[in-house]
XYZ file of N, CA and C in Angstrom:
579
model
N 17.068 -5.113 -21.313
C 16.116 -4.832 -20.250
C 16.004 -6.066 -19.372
N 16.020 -6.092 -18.291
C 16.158 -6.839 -17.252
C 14.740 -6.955 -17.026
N 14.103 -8.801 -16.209
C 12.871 -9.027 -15.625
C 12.779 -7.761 -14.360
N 13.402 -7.404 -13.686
C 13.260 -6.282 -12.785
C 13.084 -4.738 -12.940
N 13.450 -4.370 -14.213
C 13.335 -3.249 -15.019
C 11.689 -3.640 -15.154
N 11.304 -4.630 -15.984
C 10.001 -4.820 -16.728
C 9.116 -5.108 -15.744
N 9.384 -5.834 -14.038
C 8.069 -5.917 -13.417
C 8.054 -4.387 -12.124
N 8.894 -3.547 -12.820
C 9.175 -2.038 -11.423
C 8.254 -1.371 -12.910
N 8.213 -1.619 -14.028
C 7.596 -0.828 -15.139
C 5.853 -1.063 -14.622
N 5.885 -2.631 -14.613
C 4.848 -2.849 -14.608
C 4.043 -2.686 -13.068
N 4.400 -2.402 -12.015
C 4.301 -2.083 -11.017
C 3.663 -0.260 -10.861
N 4.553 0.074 -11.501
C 4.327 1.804 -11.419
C 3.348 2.360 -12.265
N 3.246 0.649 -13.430
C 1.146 0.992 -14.205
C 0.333 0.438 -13.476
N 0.528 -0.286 -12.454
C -0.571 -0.460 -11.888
C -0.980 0.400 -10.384
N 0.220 1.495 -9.700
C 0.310 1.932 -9.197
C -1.069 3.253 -9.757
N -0.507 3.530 -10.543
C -1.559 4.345 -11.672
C -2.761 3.697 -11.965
N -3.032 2.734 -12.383
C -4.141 2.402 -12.142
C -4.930 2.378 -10.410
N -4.235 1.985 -9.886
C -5.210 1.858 -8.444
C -5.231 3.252 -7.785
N -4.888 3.909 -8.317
C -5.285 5.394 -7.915
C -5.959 6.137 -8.405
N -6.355 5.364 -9.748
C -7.565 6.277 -10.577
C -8.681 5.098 -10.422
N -8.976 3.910 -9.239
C -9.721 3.680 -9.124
C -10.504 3.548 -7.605
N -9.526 4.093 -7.069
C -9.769 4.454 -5.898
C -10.541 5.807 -5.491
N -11.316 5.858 -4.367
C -12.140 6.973 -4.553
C -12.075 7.824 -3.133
N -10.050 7.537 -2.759
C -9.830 8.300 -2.190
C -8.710 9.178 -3.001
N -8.341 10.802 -2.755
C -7.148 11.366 -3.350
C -6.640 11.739 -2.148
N -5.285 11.487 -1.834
C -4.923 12.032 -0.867
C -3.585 13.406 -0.652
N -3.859 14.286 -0.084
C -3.199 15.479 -0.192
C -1.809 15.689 0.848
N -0.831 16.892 0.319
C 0.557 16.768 1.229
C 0.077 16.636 3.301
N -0.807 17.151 3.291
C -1.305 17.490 4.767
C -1.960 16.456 5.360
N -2.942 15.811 4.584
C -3.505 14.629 5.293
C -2.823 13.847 5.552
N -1.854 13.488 4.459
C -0.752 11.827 4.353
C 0.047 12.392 5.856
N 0.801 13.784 6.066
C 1.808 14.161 7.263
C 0.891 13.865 8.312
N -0.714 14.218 8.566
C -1.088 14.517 9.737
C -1.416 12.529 9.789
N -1.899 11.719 8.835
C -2.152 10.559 9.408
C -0.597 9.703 9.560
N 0.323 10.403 8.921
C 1.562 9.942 9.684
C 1.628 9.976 10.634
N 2.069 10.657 11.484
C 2.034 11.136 12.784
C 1.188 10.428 13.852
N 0.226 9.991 13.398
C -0.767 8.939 14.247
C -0.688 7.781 14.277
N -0.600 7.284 12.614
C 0.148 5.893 12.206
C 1.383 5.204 13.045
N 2.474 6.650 12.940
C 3.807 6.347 13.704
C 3.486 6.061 15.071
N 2.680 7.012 15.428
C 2.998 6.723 17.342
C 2.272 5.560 17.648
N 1.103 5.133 16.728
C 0.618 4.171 17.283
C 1.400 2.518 16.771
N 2.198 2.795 15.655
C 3.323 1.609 15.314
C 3.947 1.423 16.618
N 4.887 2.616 16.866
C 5.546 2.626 18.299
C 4.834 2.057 19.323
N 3.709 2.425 19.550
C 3.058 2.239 21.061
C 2.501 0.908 21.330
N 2.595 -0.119 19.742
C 1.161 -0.634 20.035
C 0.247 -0.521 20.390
N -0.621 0.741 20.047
C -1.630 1.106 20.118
C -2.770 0.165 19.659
N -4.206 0.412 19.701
C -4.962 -0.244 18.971
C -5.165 0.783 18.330
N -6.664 0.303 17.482
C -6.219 1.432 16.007
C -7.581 2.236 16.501
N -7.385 3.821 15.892
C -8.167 4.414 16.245
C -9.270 4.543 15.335
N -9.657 4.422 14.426
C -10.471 4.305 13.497
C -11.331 3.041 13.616
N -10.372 2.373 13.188
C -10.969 0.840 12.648
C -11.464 -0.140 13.844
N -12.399 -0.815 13.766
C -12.641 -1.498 15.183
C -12.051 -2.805 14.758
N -11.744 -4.043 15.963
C -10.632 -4.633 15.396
C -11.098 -5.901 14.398
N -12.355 -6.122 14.184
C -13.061 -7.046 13.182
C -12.277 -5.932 11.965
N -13.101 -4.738 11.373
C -12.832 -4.243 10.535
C -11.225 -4.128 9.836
N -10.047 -3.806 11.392
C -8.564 -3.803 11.333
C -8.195 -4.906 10.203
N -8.636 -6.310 11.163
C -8.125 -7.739 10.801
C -9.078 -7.945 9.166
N -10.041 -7.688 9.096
C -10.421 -7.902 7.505
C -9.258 -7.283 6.629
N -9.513 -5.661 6.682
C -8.471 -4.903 6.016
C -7.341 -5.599 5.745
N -6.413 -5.808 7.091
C -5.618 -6.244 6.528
C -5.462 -7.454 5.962
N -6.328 -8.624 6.229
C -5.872 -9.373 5.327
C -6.425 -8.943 3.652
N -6.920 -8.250 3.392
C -7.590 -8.027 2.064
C -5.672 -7.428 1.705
N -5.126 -6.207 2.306
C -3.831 -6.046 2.511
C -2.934 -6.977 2.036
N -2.806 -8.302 2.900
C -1.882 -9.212 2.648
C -2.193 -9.740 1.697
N -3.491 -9.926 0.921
C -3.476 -10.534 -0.816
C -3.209 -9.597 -1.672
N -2.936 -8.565 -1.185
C -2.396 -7.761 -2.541
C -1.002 -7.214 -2.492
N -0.362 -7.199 -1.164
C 0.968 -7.454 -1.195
C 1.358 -7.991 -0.474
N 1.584 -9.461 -1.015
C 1.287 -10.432 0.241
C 2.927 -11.069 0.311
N 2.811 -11.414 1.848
C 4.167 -12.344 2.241
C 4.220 -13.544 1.776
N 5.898 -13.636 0.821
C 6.104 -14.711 0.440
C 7.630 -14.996 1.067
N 8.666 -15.063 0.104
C 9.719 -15.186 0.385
C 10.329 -13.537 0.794
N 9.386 -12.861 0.119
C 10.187 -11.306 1.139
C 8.087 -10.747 1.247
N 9.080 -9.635 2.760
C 7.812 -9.357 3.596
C 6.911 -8.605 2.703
N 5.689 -8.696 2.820
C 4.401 -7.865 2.306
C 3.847 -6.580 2.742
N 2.721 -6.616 2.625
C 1.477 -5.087 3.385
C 1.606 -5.599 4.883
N 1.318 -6.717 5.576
C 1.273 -6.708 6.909
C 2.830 -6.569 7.456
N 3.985 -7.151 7.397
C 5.536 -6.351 7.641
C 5.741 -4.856 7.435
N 5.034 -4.644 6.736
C 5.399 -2.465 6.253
C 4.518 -2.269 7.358
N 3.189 -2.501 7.662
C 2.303 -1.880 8.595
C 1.422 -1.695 8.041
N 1.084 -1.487 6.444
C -0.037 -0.764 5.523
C -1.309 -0.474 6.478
N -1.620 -1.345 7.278
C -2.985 -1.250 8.318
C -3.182 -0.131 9.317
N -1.969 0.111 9.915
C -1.414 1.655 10.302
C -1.989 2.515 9.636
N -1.125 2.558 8.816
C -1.693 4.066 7.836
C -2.912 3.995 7.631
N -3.575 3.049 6.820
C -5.224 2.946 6.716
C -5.871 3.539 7.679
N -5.503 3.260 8.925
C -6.774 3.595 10.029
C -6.449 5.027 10.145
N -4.849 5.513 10.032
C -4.688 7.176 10.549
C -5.308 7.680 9.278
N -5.561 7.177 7.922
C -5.972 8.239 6.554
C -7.553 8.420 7.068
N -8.005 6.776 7.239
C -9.371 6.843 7.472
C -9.852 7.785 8.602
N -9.211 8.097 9.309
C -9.410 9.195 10.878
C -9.173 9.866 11.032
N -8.899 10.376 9.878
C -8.000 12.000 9.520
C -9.408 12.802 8.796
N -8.633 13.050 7.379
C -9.284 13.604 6.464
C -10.550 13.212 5.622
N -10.166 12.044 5.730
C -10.696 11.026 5.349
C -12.068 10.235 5.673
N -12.588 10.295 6.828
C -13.245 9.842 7.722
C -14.648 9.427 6.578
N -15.041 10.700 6.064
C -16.141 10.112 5.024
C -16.242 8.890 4.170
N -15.309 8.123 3.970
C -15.073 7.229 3.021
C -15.173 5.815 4.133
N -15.076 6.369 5.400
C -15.424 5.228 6.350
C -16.780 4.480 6.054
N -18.065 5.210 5.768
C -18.652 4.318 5.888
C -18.657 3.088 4.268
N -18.267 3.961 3.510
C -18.472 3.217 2.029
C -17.587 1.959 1.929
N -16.482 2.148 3.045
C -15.429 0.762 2.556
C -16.193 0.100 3.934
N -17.092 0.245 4.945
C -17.844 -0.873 6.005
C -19.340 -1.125 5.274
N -19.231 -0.596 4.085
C -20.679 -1.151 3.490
C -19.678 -2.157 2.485
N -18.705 -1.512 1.923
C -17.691 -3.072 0.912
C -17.553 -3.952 1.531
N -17.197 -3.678 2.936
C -16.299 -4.910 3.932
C -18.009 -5.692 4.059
N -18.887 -5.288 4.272
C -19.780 -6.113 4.414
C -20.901 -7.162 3.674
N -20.599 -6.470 2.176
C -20.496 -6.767 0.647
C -19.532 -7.851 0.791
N -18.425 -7.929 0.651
C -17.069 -8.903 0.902
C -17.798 -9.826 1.665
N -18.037 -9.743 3.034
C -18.085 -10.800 4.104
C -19.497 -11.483 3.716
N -20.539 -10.958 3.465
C -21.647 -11.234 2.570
C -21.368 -12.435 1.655
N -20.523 -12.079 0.489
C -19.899 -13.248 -0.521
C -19.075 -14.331 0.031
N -18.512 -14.505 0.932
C -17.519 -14.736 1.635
C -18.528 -15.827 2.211
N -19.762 -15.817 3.292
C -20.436 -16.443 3.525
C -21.178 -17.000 2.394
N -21.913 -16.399 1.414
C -22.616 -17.307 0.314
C -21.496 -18.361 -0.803
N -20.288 -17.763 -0.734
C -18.773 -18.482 -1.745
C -18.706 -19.746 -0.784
N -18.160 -19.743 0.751
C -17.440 -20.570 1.369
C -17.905 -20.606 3.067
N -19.349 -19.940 3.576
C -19.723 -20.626 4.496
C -19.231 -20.022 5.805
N -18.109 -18.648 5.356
C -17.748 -18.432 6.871
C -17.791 -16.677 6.584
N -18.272 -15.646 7.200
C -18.422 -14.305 7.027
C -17.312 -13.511 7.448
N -16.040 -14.483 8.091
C -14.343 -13.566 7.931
C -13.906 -14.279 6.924
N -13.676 -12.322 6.130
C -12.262 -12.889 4.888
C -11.497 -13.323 5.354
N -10.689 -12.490 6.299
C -9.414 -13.109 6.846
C -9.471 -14.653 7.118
N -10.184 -15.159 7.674
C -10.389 -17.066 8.262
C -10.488 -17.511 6.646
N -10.807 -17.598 5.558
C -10.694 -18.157 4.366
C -8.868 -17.978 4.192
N -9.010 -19.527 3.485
C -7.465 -19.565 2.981
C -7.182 -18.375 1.729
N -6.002 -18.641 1.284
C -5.692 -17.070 0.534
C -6.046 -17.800 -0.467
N -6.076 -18.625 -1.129
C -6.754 -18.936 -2.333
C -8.336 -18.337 -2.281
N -9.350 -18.588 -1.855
C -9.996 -18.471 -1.828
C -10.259 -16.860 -1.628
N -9.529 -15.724 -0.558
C -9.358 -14.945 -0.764
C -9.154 -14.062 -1.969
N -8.451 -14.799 -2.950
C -8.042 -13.783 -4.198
C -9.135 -14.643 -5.061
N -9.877 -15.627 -5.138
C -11.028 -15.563 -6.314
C -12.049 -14.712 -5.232
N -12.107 -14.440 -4.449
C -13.297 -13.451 -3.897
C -13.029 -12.206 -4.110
N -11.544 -11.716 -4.036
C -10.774 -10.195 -4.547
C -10.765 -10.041 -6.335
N -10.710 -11.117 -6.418
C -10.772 -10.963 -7.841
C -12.464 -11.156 -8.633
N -13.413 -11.102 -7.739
C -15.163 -10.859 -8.027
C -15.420 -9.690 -8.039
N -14.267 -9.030 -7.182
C -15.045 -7.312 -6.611
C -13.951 -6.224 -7.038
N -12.812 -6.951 -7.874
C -11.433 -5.844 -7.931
C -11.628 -4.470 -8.906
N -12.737 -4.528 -9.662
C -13.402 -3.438 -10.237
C -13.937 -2.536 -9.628
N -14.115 -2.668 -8.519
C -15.389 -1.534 -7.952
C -14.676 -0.350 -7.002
N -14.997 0.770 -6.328
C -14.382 1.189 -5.362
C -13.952 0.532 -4.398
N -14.644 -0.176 -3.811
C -14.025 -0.481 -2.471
C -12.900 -1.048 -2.834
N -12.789 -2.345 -3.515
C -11.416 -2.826 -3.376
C -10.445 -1.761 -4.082
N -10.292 -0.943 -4.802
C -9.897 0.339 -5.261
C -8.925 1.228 -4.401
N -10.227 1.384 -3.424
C -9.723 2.294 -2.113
C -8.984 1.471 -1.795
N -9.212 0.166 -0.860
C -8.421 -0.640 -0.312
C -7.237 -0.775 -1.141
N -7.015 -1.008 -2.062
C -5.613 -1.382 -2.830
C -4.715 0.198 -2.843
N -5.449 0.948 -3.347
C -4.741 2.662 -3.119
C -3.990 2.526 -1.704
N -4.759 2.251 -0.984
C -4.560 2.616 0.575
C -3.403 1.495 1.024
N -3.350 0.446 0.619
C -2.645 -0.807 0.638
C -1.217 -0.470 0.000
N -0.885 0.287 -1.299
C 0.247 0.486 -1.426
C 0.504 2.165 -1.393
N 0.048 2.970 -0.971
C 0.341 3.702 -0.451
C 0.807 3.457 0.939
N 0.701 2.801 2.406
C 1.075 2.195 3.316
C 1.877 1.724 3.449
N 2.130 0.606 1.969
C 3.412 -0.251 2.036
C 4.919 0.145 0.997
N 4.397 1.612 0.331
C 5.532 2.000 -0.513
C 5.933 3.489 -0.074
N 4.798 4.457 0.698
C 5.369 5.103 1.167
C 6.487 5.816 1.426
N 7.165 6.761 2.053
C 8.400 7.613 2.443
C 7.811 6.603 4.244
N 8.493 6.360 5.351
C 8.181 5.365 6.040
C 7.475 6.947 7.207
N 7.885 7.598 7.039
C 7.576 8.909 8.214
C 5.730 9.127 8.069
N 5.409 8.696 6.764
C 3.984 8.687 6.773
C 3.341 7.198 7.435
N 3.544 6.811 8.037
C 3.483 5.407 9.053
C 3.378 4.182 8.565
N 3.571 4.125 7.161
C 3.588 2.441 6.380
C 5.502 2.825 6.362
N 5.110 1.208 5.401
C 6.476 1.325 4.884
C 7.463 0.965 6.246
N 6.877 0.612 6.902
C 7.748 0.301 8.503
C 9.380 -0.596 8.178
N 10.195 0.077 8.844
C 11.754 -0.805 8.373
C 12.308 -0.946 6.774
N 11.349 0.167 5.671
C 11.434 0.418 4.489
C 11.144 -0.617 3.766
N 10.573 -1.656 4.356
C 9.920 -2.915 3.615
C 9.827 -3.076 2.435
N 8.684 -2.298 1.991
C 8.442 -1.820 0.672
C 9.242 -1.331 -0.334
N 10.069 -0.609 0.270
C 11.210 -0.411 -0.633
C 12.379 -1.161 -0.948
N 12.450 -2.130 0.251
C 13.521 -3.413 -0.364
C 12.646 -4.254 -1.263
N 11.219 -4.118 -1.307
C 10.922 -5.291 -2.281
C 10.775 -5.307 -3.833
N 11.141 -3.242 -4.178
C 11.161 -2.802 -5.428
C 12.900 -2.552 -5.607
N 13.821 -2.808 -4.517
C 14.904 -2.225 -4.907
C 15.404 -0.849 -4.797
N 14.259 -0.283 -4.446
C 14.685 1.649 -4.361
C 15.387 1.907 -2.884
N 16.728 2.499 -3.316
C 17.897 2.665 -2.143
C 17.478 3.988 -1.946
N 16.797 4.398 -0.327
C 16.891 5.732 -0.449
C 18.393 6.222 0.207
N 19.086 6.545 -1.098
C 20.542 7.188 -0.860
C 20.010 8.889 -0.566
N 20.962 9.627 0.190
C 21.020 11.624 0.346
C 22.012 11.601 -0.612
N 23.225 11.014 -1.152
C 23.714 11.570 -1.500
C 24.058 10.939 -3.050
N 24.256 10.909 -3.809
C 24.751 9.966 -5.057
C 26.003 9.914 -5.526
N 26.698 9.350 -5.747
C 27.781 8.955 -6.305
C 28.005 8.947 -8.226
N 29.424 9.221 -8.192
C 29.857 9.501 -9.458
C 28.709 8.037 -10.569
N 28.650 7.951 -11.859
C 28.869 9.083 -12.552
C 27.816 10.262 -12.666
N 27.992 11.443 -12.622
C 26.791 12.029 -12.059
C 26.565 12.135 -14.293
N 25.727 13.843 -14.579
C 25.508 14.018 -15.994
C 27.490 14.788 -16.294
N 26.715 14.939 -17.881
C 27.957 15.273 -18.271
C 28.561 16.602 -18.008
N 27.535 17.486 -17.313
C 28.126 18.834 -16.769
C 28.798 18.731 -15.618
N 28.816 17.548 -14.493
C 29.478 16.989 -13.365
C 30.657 16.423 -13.928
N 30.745 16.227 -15.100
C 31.834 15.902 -15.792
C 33.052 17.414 -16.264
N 32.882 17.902 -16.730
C 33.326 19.053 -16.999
C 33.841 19.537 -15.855
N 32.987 19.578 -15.324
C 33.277 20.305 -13.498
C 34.547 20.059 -13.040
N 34.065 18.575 -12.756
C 35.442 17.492 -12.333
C 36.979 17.672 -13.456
N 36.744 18.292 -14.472
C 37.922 18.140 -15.627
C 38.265 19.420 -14.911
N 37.742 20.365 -14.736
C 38.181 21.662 -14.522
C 38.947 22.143 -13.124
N 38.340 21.433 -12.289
C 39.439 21.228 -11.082
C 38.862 22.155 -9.912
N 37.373 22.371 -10.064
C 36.851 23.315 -9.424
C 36.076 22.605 -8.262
């Protein structure tokens, strides 16, 4: 077993975990319809329609500490912030106010921890002992659901921009696959059919 076998294992339990602590579920119709909004507004440079842009820029940096840019790109390269604002402005919209009562919980600590009320303006150290005070609760929950859902995505649902996310787990999305297929593709091939 390979370190890359064991941290794509350990990746896909915590994938599972942040979705059973998140206290959004999201369905085949919502994810297509906040695609579609996500995308055009990737394209357009749009501003975001949901999120106002204090709220945008928190998000995402809460985003970039949980899949954050190092030597390969993170949540802010995929777009994850995209998608957030089209889920939140979709179907979703109810859960708006509960993650601007977290974000304000956050910025709250943020001022009593270190003196300044943007997460984002705190260095990332300081960022992840403040993510790591609140990583139990919904909000950061939602936010992390929403964070790699964005950045692991199929890219047509508006994260995942330039398949980011998927070069950073290794998953080739191939259409077609190559030999060796199972052993009934085997037979096949013996038989000349």
């Amino acid at each position: 077993m390979s370190d890359t076998d064991l941290s794509r294992r350990e990746f896909l339990a915590r994938i599972d975990w942040a979705a059973r602590t998140s206290l959004v579920t999201l369905s085949i119709p919502a994810i297509l319809g906040a695609a579609t909004r996500a995308r055009a507004a990737q394209a357009s440079g749009a501003a975001f329609s949901t999120l106002g842009a204090v709220e945008a820029r928190e998000f995402a940096a809460i985003a970039a500490r949980i899949v954050p840019t190092d030597e390969t790109p993170g949540a802010t390269e995929a777009g994850a912030i995209h998608f957030m604002d089209a889920v939140l402005g979709d179907s979703h919209g109810d859960l708006l106010p509960i993650l601007r009562e977290g974000l304000t919980e956050l910025q709250a600590l943020a001022e009593r921890s270190h003196g300044s009320t943007s997460f984002a303006a705190l260095t990332p150290e300081q960022q992840d002992r403040l993510l790591k005070e609140i990583e139990d609760g919904g909000f950061f929950g939602t936010i992390r659901f929403l964070t790699v859902a964005g950045t692991f995505s199929l890219p047509m649902y508006g994260g995942n921009r330039e398949e980011i996310g998927w070069q950073l787990i290794g998953f080739e999305n191939r259409h077609v696959h190559t030999a060796p297929y199972g052993y009934y593709d085997a037979d096949y091939a013996a038989r000349g059919e």
